[in-house]
Coordinates of C-alpha atoms and ligand atoms in Angstrom, one line a residue:
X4 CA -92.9 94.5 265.9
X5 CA -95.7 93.6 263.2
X6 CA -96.4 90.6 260.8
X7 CA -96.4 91.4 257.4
X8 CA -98.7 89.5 254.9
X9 CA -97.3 88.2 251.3
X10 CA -98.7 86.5 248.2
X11 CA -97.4 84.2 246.9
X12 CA -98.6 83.2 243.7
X13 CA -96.7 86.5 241.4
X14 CA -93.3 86.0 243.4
X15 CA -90.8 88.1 241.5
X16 CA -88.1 86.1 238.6
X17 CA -84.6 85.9 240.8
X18 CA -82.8 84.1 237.7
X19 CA -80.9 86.8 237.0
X20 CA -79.8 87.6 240.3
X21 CA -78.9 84.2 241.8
X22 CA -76.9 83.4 238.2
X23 CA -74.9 86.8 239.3
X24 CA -74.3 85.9 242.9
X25 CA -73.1 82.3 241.0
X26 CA -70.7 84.0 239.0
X27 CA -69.1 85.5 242.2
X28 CA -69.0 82.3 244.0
X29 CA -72.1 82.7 246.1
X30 CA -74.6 79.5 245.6
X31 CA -78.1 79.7 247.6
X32 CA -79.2 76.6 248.7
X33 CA -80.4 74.3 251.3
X34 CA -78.1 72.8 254.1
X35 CA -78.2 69.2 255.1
X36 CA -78.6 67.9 258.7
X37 CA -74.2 67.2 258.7
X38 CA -73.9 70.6 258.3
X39 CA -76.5 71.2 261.3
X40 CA -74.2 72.8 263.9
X41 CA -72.0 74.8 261.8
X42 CA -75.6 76.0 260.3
X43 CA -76.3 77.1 264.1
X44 CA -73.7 78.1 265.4
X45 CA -72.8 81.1 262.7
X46 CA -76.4 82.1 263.2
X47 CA -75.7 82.2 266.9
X48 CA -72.3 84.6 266.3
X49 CA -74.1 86.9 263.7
X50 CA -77.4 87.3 264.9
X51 CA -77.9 85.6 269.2
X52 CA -79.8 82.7 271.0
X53 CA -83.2 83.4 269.8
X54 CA -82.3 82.9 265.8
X55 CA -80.2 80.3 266.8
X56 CA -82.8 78.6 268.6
X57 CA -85.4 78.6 265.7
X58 CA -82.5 77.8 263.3
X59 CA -82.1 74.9 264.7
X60 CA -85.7 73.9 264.7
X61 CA -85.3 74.2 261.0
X62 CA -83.4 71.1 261.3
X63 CA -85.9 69.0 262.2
X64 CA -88.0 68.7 259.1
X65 CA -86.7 67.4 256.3
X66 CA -85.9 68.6 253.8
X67 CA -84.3 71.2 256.2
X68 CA -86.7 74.6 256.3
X69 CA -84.1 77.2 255.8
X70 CA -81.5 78.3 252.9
X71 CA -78.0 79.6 253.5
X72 CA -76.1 81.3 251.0
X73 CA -72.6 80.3 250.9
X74 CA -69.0 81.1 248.9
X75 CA -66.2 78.1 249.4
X76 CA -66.8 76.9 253.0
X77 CA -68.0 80.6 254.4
X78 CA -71.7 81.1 254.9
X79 CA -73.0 85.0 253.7
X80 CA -76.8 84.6 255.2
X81 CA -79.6 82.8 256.3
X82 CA -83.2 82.4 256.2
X83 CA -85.9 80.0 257.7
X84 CA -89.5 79.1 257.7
X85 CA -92.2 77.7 259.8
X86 CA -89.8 77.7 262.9
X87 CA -91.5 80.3 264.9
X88 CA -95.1 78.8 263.7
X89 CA -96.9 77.3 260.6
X90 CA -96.7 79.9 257.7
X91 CA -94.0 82.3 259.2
X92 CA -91.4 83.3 257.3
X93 CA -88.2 84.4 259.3
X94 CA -85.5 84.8 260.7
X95 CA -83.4 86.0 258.0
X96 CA -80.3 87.8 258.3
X97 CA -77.0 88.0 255.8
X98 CA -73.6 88.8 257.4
X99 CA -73.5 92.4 257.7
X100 CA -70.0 92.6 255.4
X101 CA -72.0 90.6 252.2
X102 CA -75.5 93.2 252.7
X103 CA -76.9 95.1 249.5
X104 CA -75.6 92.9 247.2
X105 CA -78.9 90.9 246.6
X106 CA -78.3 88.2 249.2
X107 CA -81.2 88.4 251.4
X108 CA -83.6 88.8 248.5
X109 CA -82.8 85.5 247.2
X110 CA -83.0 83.9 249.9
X111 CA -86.3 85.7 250.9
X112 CA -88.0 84.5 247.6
X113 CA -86.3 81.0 247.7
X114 CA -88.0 80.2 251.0
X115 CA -91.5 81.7 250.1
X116 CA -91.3 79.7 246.7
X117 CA -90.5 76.4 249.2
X118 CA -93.6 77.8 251.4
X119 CA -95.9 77.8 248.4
X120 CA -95.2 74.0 246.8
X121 CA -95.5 73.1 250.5
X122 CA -99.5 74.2 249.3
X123 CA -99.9 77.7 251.0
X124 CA -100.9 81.1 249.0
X125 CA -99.8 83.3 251.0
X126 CA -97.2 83.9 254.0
X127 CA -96.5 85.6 257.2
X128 CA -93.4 87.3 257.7
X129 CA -93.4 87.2 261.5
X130 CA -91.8 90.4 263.9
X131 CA -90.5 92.7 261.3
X132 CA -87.9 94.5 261.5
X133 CA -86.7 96.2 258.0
X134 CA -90.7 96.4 256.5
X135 CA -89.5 98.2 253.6
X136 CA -87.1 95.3 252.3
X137 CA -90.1 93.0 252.3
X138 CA -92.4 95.5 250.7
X139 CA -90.0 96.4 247.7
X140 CA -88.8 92.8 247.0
X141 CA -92.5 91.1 247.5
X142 CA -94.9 93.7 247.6
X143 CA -95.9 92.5 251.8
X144 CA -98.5 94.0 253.3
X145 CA -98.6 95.5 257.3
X146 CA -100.4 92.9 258.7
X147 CA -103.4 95.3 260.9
X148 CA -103.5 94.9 264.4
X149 CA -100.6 92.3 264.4
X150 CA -98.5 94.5 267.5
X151 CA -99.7 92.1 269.9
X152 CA -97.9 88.7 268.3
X153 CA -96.6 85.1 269.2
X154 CA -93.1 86.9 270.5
X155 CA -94.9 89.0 272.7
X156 CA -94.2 86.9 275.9
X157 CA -91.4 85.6 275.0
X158 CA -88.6 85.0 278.2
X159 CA -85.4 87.0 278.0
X160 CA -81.8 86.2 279.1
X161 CA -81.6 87.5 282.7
X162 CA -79.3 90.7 283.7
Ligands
COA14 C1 -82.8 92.7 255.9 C2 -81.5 91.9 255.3 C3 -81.7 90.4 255.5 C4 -81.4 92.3 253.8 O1 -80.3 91.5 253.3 P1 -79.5 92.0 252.0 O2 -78.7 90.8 251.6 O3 -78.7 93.2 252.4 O4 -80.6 92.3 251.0 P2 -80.5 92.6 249.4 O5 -79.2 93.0 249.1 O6 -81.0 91.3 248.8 O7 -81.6 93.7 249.2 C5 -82.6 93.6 248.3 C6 -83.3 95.0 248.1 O8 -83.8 95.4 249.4 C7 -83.3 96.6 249.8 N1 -83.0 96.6 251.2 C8 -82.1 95.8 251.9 N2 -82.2 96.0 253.2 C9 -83.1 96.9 253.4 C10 -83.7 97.5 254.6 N3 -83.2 97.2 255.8 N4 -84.6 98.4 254.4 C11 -85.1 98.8 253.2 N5 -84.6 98.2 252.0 C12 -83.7 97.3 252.1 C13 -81.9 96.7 249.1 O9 -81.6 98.1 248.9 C14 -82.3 96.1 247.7 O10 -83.0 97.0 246.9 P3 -82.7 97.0 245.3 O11 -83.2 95.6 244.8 O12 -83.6 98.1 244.8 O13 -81.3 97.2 245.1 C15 -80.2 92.4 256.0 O14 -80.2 93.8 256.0 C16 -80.0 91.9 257.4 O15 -79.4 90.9 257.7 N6 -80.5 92.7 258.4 C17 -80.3 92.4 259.8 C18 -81.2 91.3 260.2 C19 -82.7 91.6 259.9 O16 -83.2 92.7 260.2 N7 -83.4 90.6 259.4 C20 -84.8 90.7 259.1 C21 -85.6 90.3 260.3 S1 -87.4 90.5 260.0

């Protein structure tokens, strides 16, 4: 897995495509600390214990450091900041059912547009997994030499 580097001063207009996902019912936003547990634990059925673990870190800054994207009372996706370490981006993950329909871009440039009013010009986007999503919707760079990363020790659930 690699880190991938973004700027974040020309982050791409997503008017158009939130006021679309608002006309079919999907709002991107943050979530509040009542809404902490259901918050964590639909992270933990879609996605495991690691994103669920750093979800929940999101929770304690205020305001929280992750959007959801919700329709009525189902959440469709997720995405967090600075719970893995200062300036990371991640996790991010929308339900597999609700993908390709604009979701995870939203909330993608919704967090790094928090990230840069909280003063930085760029961002990491930490352990990649899809690089070409984050290269077509913000132009992120392979980060060289960034194989050997903060998750590279990280303990794992036990046979
Ligand atoms: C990656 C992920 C969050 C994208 O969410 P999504 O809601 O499907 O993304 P969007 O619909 O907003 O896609 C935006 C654009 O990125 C493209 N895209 C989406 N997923 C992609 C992928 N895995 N690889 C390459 N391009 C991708 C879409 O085709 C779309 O392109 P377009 O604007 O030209 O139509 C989602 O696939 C996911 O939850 N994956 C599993 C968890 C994961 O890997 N998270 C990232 C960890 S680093």
């Amino acid at each position: 897995m690699k880190d991938m580097l973004v700027r974040l001063l020309e982050l791409p207009d997503i008017s158009d495509l939130e006021a679309k996902l608002q006309t079919n019912g999907v709002i991107i936003r943050r979530p509040i600390p009542p809404e902490k547990s259901f918050v964590v634990d639909w992270v933990f059925e879609h996605f495991g214990q690691y994103w669920k673990n750093e979800v929940e870190t999101a929770f304690s800054s205020l305001p929280v450091s992750c959007f959801i994207a919700q329709q009525g009372n189902e959440i469709l996706g997720f995405a967090c900041f600075e719970t893995s370490a200062k300036n990371f981006f991640g996790p991010t993950g929308t339900k597999e059912s609700e993908r390709g329909k604009g979701i995870g871009k939203v909330l993608l440039i919704k967090s790094l547009e928090a990230m840069r009013e909280m003063g930085y010009a760029y961002a990491i986007i930490g352990g990649v997994g899809p690089a070409a999503f984050y290269e077509s919707t913000v132009g992120a760079q392979v980060i060289p030499g960034s194989e050997i990363s903060i998750y590279q020790h990280l303990i794992r659930n036990k046979p």
